[in-house]
XYZ file of C-alpha atoms in Angstrom:
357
model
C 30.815 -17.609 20.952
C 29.647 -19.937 23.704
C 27.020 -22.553 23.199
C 25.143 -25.434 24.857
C 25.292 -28.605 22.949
C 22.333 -31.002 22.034
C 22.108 -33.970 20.992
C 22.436 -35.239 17.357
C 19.503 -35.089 15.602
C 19.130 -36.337 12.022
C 16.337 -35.962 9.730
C 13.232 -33.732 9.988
C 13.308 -31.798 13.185
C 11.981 -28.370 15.055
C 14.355 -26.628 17.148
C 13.119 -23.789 19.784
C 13.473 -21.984 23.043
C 13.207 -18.959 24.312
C 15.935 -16.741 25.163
C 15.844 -13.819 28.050
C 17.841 -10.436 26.782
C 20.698 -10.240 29.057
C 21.779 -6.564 29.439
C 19.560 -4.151 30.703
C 21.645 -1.178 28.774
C 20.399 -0.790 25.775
C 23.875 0.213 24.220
C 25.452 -3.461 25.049
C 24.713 -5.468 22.101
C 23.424 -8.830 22.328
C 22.731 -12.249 19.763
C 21.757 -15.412 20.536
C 20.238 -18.443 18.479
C 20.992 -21.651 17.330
C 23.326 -23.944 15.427
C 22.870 -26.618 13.299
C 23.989 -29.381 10.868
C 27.034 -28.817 13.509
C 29.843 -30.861 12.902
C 32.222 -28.963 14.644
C 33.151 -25.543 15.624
C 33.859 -25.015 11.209
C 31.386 -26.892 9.765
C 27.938 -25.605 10.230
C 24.642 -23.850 9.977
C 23.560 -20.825 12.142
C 20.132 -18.978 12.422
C 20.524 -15.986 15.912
C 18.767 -12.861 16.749
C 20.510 -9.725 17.533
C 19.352 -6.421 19.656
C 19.852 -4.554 16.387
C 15.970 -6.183 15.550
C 17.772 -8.137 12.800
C 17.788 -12.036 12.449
C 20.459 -13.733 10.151
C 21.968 -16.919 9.023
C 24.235 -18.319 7.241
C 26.441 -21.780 6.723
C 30.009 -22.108 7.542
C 32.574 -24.743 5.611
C 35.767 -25.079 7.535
C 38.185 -21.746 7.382
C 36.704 -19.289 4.602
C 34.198 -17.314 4.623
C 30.590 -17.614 5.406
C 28.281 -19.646 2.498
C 25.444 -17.811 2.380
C 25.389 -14.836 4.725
C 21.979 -12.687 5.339
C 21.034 -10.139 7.736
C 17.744 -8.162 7.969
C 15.728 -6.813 10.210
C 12.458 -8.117 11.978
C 10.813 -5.344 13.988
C 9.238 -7.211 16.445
C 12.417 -9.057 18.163
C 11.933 -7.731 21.472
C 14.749 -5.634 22.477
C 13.839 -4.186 25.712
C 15.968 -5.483 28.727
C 14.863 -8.824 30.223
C 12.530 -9.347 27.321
C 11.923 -12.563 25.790
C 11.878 -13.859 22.379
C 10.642 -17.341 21.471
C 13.061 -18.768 18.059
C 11.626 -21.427 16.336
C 13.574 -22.893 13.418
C 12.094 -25.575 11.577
C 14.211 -27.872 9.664
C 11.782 -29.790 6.783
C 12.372 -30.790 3.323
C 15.929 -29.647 2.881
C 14.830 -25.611 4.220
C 15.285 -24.221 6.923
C 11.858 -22.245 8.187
C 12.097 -19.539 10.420
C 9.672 -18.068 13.131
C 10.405 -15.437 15.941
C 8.052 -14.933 18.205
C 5.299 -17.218 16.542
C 5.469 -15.365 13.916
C 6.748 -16.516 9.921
C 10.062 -14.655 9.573
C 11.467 -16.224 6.732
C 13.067 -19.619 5.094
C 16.332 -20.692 3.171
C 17.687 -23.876 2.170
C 20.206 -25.706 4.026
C 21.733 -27.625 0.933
C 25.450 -27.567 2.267
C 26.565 -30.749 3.424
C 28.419 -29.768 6.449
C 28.954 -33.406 7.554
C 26.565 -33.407 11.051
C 23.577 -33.336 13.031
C 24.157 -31.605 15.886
C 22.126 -28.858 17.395
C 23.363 -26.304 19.998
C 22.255 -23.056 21.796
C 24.176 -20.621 21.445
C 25.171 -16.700 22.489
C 27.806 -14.381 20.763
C 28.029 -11.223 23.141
C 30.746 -8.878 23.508
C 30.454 -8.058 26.575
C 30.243 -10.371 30.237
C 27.359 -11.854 31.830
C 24.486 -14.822 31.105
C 22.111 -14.927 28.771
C 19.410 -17.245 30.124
C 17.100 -19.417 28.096
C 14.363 -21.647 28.714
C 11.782 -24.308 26.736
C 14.776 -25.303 24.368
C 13.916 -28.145 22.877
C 14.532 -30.410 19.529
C 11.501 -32.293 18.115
C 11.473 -34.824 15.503
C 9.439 -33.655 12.710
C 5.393 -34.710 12.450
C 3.202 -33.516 9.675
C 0.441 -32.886 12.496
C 2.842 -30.082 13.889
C 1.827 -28.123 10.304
C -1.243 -27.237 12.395
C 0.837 -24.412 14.113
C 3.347 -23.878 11.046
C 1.074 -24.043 8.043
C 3.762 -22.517 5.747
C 5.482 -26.292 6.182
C 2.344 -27.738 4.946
C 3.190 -28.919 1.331
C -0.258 -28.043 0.588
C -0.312 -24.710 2.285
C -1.787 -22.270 -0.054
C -1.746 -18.296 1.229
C -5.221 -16.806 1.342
C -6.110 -15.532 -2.118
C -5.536 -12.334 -2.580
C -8.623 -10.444 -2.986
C -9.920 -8.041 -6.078
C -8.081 -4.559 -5.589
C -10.694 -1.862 -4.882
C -10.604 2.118 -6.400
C -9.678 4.289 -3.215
C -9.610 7.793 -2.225
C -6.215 9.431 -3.193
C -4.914 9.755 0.588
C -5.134 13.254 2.060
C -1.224 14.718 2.483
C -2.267 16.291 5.409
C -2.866 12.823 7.529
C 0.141 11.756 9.099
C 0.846 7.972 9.136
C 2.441 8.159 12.672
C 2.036 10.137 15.708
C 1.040 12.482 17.403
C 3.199 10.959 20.445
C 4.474 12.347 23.591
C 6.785 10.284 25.960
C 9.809 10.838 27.743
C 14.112 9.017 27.118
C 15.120 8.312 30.191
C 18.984 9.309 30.725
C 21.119 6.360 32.011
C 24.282 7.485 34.759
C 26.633 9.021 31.996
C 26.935 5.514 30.218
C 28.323 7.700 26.963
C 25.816 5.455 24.969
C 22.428 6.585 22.769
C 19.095 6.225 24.316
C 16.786 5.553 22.030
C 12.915 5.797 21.148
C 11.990 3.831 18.661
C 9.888 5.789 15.849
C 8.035 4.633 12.797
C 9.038 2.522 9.889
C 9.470 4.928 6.820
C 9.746 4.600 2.895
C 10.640 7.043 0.845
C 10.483 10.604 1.310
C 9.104 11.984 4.465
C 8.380 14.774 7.182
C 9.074 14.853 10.737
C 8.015 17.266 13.588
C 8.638 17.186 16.944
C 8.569 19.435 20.282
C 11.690 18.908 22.651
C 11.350 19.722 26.115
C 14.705 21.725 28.048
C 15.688 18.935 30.759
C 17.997 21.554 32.435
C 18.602 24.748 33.626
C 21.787 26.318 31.529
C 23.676 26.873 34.388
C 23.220 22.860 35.155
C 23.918 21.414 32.434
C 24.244 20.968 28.459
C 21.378 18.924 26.568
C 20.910 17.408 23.155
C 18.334 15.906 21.474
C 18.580 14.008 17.860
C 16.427 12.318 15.148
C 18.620 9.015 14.019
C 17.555 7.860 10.882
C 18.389 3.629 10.465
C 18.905 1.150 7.595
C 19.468 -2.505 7.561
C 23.435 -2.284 7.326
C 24.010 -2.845 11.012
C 25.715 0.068 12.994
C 24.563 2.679 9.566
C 23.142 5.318 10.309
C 22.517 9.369 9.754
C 21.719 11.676 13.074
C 20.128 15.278 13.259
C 21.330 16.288 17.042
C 20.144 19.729 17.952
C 21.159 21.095 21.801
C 22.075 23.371 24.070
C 26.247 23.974 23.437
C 27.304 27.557 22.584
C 23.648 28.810 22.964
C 22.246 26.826 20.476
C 23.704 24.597 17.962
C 23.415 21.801 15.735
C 25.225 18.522 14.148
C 24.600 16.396 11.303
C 26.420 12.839 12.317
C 26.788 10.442 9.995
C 28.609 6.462 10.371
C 28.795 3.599 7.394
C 29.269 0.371 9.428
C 29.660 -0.670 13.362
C 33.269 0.248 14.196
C 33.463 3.370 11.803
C 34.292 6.620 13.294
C 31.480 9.029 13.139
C 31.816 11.884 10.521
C 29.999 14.768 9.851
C 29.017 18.768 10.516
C 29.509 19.912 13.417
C 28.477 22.908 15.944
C 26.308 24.989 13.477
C 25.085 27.663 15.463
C 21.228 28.200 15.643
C 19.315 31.240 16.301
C 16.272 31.157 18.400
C 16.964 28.183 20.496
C 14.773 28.433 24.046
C 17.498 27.270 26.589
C 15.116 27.568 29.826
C 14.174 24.270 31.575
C 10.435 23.747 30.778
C 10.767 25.396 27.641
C 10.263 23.756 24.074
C 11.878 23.996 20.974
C 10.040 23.037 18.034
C 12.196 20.575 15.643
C 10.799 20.002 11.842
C 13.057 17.951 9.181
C 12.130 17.181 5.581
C 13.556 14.296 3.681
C 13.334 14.216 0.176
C 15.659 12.287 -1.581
C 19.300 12.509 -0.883
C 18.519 16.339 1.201
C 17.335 16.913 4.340
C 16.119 20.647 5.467
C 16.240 21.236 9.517
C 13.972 23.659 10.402
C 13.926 24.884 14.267
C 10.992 26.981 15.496
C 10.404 27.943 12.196
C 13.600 28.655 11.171
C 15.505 27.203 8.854
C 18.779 25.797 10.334
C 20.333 24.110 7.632
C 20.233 22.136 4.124
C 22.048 18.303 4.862
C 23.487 15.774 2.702
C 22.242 12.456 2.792
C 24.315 11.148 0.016
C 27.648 11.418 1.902
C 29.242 8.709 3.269
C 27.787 5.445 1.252
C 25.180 4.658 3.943
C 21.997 3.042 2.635
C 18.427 4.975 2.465
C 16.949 4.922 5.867
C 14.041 2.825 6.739
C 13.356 3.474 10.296
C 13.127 6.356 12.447
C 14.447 6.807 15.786
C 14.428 10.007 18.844
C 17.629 9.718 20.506
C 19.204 11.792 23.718
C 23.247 11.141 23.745
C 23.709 11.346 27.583
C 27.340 11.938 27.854
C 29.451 13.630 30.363
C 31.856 16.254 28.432
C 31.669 19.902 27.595
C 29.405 20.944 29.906
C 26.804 18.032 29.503
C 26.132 16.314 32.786
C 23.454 13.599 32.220
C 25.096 11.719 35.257
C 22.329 14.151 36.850
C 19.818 11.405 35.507
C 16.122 12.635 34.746
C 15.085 12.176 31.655
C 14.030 14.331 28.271
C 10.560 14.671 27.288
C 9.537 14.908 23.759
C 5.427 15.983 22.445
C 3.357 16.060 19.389
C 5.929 13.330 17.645
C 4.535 12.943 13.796
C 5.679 11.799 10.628
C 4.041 12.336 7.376
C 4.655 11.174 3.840
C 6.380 13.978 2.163
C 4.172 16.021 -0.636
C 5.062 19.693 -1.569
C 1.559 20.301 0.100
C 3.076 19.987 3.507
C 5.768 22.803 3.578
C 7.342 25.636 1.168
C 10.994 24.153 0.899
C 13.632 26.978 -0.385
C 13.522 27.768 -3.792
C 17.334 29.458 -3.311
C 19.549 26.376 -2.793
């Protein structure tokens, strides 16, 4: 961890600034944030942000564990290389209020007595280089500044809600994302995921999407994967369908950061278009603790969600692995282009699942 140190500041106060993402690869993770009640390097309080799009905090009293540990996510922490993200942590009335990006992210009290005041700025990277910051700041607390946080206004009141209305039962048949069409760019045989970031989901769902052959089979390999997300950082399941022994797919699956990744591998799949230009059709059904692949209309394969102790997904992401091994040579750069990107609240409506399994 390195930090900047402010002054001690007692009392009421507002800390903020606003800190510049450092990497541009988006497989080098990054936090940054602040500390404070600091009375030395095991005796404080810490709020950061992290290029997972989770926020956290927690208290620290000398050697044992962390008092008080959360992590969650906040989708809009800006995660894009050389982005910005304004943290504001207000420090009123014994709780700690939080706001990212002007927004109200979240509060929690700050009852430990870790023995200080201090303040400092700090970043807690793996990896080398700077993480600028600018604005930073520490204000002593003025009930005029509940203007622009009214939550710290002890006579805030949220706007009523108002009298629930009868509506329509929604059509099945309307998505509630997409259609999209954009391209992942592959970075120089980095080994890492690239990511597009899809839709929030809850519950049981449906996903299409049309994958577009980046290369010619006697260039290279491809892949192409839906990751499914949860709020247990480095969690995830991933539905990777590509080009390796003529058609194929995996079901990857990883319970923490540092885990190895498990799963099915190499399932062979008939029908695959392997011509550059050409487009395979991916569908993949959700319900519950099963997943059903279909590709161009056939069906691929019946997965298990409930393996590995990994948390139900909340967020969707399309995903290219651009590494450099059996046969796949992304150091080629270009990029994969997906279409007609939708996601749908599952109902039995949408699609005859298999009766036989």
């Amino acid at each position: 961890m390195e930090l900047y140190s402010a002054l001690d500041a007692p009392g009421d106060i507002l800390i903020e600034a606003t800190f510049t993402n450092p990497y541009s690869d988006p497989g080098l993770k990054w936090e940054h944030g602040f500390l404070f009640k600091y009375a030395g390097s095991r005796h404080f309080y810490s709020t950061t942000l992290e290029s997972t799009e989770d926020w956290e905090h927690y208290a620290k009293m000398g050697s044992g564990n962390f008092v008080g540990f959360w992590d969650g996510p906040w989708p809009d922490i800006n995660t894009g290389p050389i982005e910005d993200n304004l943290l504001q942590v207000a420090l009123v009335r014994g709780v700690a209020w939080v706001y990212i990006n002007g927004e109200f992210a979240g509060q929690f009290p700050i009852d430990v007595d870790t023995g200080g005041n201090g303040v400092r700025f700090i970043v807690d990277d793996d990896h080398e280089g700077t993480t600028a910051f600018k604005d930073a700041a520490v204000w002593k607390w003025d009930s005029s500044m509940s203007r622009d946080f009214p939550e710290l206004d002890p006579n805030y009141v949220a706007a009523a809600t108002p009298t629930p209305t009868i509506t329509p039962t929604p059509n099945p048949a309307i998505p509630f994302f997409g259609p999209v069409s954009d391209v992942i760019f592959h970075e120089e045989a980095d080994g890492n995921i690239e990511r597009y970031r899809g839709p929030n989901i809850e519950g049981d769902v449906m996903i299409e999407v049309i994958v577009v052959v980046p290369f010619e089979p006697n260039e290279s390999n491809w892949n192409f994967g839906i990751q499914f997300r949860n709020d247990r950082p480095g969690s995830f399941h991933l539905v990777e369908v590509g080009s390796i022994f003529g058609g194929s797919y995996n079901h990857w699956r990883r319970s923490e950061s540092g885990d190895e990744w498990q799963g099915r591998r190499v399932e062979d799949v008939v029908g695959m278009n392997l011509e550059k230009g050409d487009k395979n059709r991916i569908q993949f059904i959700l319900v519950g603790e099963s997943g059903y692949l279909y590709i161009n209309n056939r069906r691929a394969g019946i997965l298990n969600f409930g393996l590995g102790d990994i948390p139900t997904p909340n967020r969707i992401y399309l995903v290219v692995i651009d590494r450099d091994s059996q046969g796949f040579e992304y150091s080629r750069g270009g990029h994969t282009k997906f279409e007609d990107f939708i996601v749908w609240n599952w109902h039995p409506s949408l699609f005859d699942l298999p009766k036989d399994d």
